[in-house]
PDB file of C-alpha atoms in Angstrom:
ATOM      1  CA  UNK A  21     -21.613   2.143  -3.381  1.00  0.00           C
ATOM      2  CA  UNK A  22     -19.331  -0.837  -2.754  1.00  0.00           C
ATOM      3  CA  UNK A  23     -20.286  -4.077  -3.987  1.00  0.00           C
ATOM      4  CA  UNK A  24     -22.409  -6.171  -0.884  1.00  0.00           C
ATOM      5  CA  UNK A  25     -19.411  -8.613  -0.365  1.00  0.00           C
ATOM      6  CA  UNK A  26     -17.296  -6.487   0.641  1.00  0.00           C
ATOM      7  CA  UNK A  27     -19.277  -5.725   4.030  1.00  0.00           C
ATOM      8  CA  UNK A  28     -19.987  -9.624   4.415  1.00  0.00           C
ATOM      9  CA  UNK A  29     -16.045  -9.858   4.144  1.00  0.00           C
ATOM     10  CA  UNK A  30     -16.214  -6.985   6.882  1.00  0.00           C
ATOM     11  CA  UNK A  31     -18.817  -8.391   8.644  1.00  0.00           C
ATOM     12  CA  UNK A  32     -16.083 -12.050   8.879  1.00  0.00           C
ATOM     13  CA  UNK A  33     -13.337  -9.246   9.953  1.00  0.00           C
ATOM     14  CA  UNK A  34     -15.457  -8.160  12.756  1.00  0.00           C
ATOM     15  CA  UNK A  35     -16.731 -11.397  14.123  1.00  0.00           C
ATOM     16  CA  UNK A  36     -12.841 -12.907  14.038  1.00  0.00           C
ATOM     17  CA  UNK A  37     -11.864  -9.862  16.352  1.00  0.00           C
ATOM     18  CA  UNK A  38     -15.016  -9.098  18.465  1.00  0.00           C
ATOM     19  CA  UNK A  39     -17.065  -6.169  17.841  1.00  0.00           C
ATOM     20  CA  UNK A  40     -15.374  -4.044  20.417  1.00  0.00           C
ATOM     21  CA  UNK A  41     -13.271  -0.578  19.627  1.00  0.00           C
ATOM     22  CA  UNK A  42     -10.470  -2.344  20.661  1.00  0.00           C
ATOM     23  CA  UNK A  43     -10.441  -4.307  17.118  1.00  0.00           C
ATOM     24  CA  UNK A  44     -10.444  -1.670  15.322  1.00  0.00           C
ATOM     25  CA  UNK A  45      -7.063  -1.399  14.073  1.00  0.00           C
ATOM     26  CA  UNK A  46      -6.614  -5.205  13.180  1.00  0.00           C
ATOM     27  CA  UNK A  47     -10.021  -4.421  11.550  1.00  0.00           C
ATOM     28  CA  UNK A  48      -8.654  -1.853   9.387  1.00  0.00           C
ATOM     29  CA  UNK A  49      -5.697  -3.643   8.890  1.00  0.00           C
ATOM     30  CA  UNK A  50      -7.723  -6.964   7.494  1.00  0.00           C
ATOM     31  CA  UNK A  51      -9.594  -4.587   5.554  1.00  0.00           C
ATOM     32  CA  UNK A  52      -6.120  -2.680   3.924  1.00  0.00           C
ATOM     33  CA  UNK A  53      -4.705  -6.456   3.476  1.00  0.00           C
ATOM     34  CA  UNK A  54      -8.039  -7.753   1.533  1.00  0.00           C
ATOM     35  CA  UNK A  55      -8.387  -4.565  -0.702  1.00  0.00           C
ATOM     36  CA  UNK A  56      -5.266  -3.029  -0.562  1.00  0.00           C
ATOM     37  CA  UNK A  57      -6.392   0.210   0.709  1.00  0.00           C
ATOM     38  CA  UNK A  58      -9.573   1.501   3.542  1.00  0.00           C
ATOM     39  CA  UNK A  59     -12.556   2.441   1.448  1.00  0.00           C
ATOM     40  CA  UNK A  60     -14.244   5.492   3.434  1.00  0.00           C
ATOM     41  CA  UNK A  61     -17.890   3.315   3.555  1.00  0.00           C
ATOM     42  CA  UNK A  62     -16.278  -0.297   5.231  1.00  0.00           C
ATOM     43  CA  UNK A  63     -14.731   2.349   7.943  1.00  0.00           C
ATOM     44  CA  UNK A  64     -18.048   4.294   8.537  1.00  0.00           C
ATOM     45  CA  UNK A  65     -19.436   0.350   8.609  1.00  0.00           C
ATOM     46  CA  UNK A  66     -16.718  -0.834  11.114  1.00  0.00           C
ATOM     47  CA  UNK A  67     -17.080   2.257  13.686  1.00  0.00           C
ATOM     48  CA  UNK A  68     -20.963   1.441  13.447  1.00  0.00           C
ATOM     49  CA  UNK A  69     -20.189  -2.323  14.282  1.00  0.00           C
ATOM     50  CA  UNK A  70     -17.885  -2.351  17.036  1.00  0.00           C
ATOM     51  CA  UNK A  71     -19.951   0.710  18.392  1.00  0.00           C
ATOM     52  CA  UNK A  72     -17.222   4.043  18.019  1.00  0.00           C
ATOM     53  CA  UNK A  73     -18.273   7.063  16.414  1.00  0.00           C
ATOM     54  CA  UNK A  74     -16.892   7.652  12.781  1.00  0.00           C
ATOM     55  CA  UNK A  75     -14.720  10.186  13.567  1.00  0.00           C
ATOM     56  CA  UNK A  76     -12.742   8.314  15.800  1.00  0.00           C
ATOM     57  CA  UNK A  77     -12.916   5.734  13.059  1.00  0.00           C
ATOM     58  CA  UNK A  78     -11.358   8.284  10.770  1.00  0.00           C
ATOM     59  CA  UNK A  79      -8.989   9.728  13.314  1.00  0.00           C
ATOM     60  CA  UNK A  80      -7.142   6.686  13.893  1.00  0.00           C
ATOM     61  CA  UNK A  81      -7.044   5.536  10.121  1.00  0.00           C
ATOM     62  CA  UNK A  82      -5.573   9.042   9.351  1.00  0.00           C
ATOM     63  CA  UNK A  83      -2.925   9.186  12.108  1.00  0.00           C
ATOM     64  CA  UNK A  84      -1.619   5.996  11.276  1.00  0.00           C
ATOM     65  CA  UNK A  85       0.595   6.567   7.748  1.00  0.00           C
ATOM     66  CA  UNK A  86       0.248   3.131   6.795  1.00  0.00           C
ATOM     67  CA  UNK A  87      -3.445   3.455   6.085  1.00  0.00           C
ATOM     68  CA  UNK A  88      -4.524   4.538   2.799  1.00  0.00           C
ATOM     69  CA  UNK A  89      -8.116   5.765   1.372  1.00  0.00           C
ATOM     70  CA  UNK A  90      -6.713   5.726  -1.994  1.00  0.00           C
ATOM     71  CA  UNK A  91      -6.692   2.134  -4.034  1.00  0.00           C
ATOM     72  CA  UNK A  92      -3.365   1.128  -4.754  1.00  0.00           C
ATOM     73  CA  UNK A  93      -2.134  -1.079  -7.177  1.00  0.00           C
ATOM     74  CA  UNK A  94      -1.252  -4.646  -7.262  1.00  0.00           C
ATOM     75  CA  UNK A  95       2.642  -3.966  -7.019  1.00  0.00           C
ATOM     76  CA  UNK A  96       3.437  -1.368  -4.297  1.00  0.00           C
ATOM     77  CA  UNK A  97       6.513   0.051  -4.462  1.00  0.00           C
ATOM     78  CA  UNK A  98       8.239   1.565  -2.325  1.00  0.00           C
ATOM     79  CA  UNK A  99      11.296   3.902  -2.844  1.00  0.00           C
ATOM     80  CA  UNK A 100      13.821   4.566  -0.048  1.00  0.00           C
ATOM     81  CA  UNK A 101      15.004   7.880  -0.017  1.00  0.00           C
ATOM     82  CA  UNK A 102      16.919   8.151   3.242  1.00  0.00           C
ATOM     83  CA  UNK A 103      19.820   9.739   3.941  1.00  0.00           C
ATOM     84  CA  UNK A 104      22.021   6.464   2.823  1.00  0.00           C
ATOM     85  CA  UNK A 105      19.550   5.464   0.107  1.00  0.00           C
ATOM     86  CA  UNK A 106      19.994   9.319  -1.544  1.00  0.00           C
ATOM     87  CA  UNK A 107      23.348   9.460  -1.413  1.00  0.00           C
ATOM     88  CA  UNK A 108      23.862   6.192  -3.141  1.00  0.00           C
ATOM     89  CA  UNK A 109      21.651   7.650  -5.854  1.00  0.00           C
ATOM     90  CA  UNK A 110      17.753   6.290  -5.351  1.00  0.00           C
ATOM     91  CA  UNK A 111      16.618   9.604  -7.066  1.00  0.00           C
ATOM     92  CA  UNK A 112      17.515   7.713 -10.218  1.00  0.00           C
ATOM     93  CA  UNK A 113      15.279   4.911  -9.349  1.00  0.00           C
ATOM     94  CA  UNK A 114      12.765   6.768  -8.487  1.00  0.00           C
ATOM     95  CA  UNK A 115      13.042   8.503 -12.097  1.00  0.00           C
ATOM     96  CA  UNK A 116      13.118   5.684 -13.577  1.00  0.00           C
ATOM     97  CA  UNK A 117       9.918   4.478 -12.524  1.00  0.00           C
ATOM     98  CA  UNK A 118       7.943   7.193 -12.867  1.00  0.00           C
ATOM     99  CA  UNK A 119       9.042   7.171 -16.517  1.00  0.00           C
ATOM    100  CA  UNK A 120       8.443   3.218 -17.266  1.00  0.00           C
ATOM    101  CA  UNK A 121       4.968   3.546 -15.392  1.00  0.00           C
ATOM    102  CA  UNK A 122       3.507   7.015 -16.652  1.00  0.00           C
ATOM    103  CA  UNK A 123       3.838   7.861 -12.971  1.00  0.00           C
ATOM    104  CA  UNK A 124       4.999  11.150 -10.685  1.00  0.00           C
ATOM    105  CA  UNK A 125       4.702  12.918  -7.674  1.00  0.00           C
ATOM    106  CA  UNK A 126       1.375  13.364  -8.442  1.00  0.00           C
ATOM    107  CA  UNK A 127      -0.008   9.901  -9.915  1.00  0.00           C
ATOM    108  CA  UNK A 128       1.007   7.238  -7.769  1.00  0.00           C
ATOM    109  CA  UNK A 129      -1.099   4.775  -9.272  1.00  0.00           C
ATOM    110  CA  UNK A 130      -1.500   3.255 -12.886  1.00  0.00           C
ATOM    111  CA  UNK A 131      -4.510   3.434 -14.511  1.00  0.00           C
ATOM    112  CA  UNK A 132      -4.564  -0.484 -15.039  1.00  0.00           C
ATOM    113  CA  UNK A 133      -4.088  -0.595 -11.017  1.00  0.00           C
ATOM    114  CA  UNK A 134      -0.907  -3.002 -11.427  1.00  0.00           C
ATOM    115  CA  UNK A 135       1.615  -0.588  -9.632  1.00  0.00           C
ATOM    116  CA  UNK A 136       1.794   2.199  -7.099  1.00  0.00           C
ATOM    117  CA  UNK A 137       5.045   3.899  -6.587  1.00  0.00           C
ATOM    118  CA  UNK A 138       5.606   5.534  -2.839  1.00  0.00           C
ATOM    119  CA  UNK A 139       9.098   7.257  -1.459  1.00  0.00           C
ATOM    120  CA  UNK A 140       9.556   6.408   1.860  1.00  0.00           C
ATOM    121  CA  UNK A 141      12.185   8.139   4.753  1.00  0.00           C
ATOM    122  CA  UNK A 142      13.699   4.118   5.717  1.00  0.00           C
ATOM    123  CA  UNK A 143      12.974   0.987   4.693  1.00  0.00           C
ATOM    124  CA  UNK A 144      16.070   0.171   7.321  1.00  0.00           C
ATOM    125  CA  UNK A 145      18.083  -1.478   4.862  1.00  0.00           C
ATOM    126  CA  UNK A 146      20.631   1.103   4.868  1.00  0.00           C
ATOM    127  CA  UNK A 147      23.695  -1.273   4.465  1.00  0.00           C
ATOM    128  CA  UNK A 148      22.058  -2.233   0.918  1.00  0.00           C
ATOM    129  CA  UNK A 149      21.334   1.212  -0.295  1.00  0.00           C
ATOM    130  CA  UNK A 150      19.804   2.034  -2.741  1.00  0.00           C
ATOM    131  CA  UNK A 151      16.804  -0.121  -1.886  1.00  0.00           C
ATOM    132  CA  UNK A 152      13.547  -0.451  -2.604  1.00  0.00           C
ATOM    133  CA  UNK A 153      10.417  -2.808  -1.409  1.00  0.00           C
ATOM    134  CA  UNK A 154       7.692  -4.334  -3.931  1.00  0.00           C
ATOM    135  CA  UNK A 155       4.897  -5.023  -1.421  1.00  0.00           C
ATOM    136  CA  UNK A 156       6.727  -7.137   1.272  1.00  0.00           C
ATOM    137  CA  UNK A 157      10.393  -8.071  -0.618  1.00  0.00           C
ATOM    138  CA  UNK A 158      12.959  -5.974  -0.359  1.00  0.00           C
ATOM    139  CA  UNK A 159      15.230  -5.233  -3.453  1.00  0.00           C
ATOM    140  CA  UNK A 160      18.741  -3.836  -2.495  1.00  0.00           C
ATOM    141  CA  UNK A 161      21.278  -2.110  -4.336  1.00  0.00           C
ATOM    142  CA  UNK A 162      18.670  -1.101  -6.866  1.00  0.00           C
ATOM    143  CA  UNK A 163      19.773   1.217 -10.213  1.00  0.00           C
ATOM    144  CA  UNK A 164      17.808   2.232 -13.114  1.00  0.00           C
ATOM    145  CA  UNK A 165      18.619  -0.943 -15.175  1.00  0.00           C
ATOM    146  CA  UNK A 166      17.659  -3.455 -12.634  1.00  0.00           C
ATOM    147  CA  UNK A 167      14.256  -1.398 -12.029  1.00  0.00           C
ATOM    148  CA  UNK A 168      13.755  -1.654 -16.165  1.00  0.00           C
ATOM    149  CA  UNK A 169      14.189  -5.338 -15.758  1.00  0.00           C
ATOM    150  CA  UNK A 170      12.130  -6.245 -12.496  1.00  0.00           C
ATOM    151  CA  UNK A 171       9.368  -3.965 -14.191  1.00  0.00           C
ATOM    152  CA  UNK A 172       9.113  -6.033 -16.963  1.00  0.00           C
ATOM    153  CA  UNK A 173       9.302  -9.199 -15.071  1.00  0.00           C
ATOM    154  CA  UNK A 174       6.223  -8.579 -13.363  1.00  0.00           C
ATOM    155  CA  UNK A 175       4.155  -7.469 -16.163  1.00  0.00           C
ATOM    156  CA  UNK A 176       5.227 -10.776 -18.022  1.00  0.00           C
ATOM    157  CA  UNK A 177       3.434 -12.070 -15.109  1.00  0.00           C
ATOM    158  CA  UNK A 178       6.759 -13.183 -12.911  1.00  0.00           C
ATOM    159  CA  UNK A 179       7.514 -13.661  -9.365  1.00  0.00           C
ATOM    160  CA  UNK A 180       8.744 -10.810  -7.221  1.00  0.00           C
TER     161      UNK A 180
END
């Protein structure tokens, strides 16, 4: 049961963009920005607002890959491995944080909920391969060392 707060914040969402189905995706979108991922209650709450059923609710938040259920951390990362960013070695990267973070294929997210780590096919910044994003900054030309020292920056509590 989420906190009552969060479906007031909803509830601001909703008003801002009209209760119609046609808000839905900004909706979910305001929602993903404010919590950093869709809780499955707010989008049963939203298809009940703006008067869709749940499944299509569901149906849209799943088709669209930018959409998560899952919470995600304050730092998300995101690891180009396309075609130019794999050849210029982003495996390493990748490797790299998984081992500074505790993290793998199959825990994205650290347990203190300060870092998620995501491959993605293009960040289309080929040209400054290897390159990876932390939330909306791109990093270019990225190796192991400069991951070991932008890692530690932002657990100090720097800037991106």
């Amino acid at each position: 049961m989420l906190d009552p707060s969060y479906y007031e914040k909803v509830d601001q969402f909703v008003e801002y963009h009209g209760a119609k189905a046609s808000s839905l995706i900004p909706i979910m979108q305001d929602i993903q920005e404010e919590y950093r991922y869709l809780p499955g209650e707010l989008l049963t709450y939203v298809a009940e607002k703006i008067g869709i059923t749940e499944a299509k609710a569901y149906s849209v938040a799943t088709f669209y890959e930018n959409f998560s259920f899952e919470a995600k951390g304050k730092y998300v990362i995101k690891v180009c491995d396309g075609t130019a960013c794999h050849v210029r070695k982003s495996m390493p990267v990748l490797q790299e944080l998984y081992k500074i973070l505790g993290l793998s294929k199959n825990k994205r997210t650290t347990d203190d909920m300060m870092f998620t780590v995501e491959t993605v096919s293009c960040l289309g910044a080929c040209g400054l391969a290897p390159t990876m994003m932390v939330n909306e900054e791109v990093h270019p030309r990225m190796t192991p060392e400069k991951v070991d020292e932008l890692i530690a920056n932002l657990k100090e509590g720097g800037t991106l």
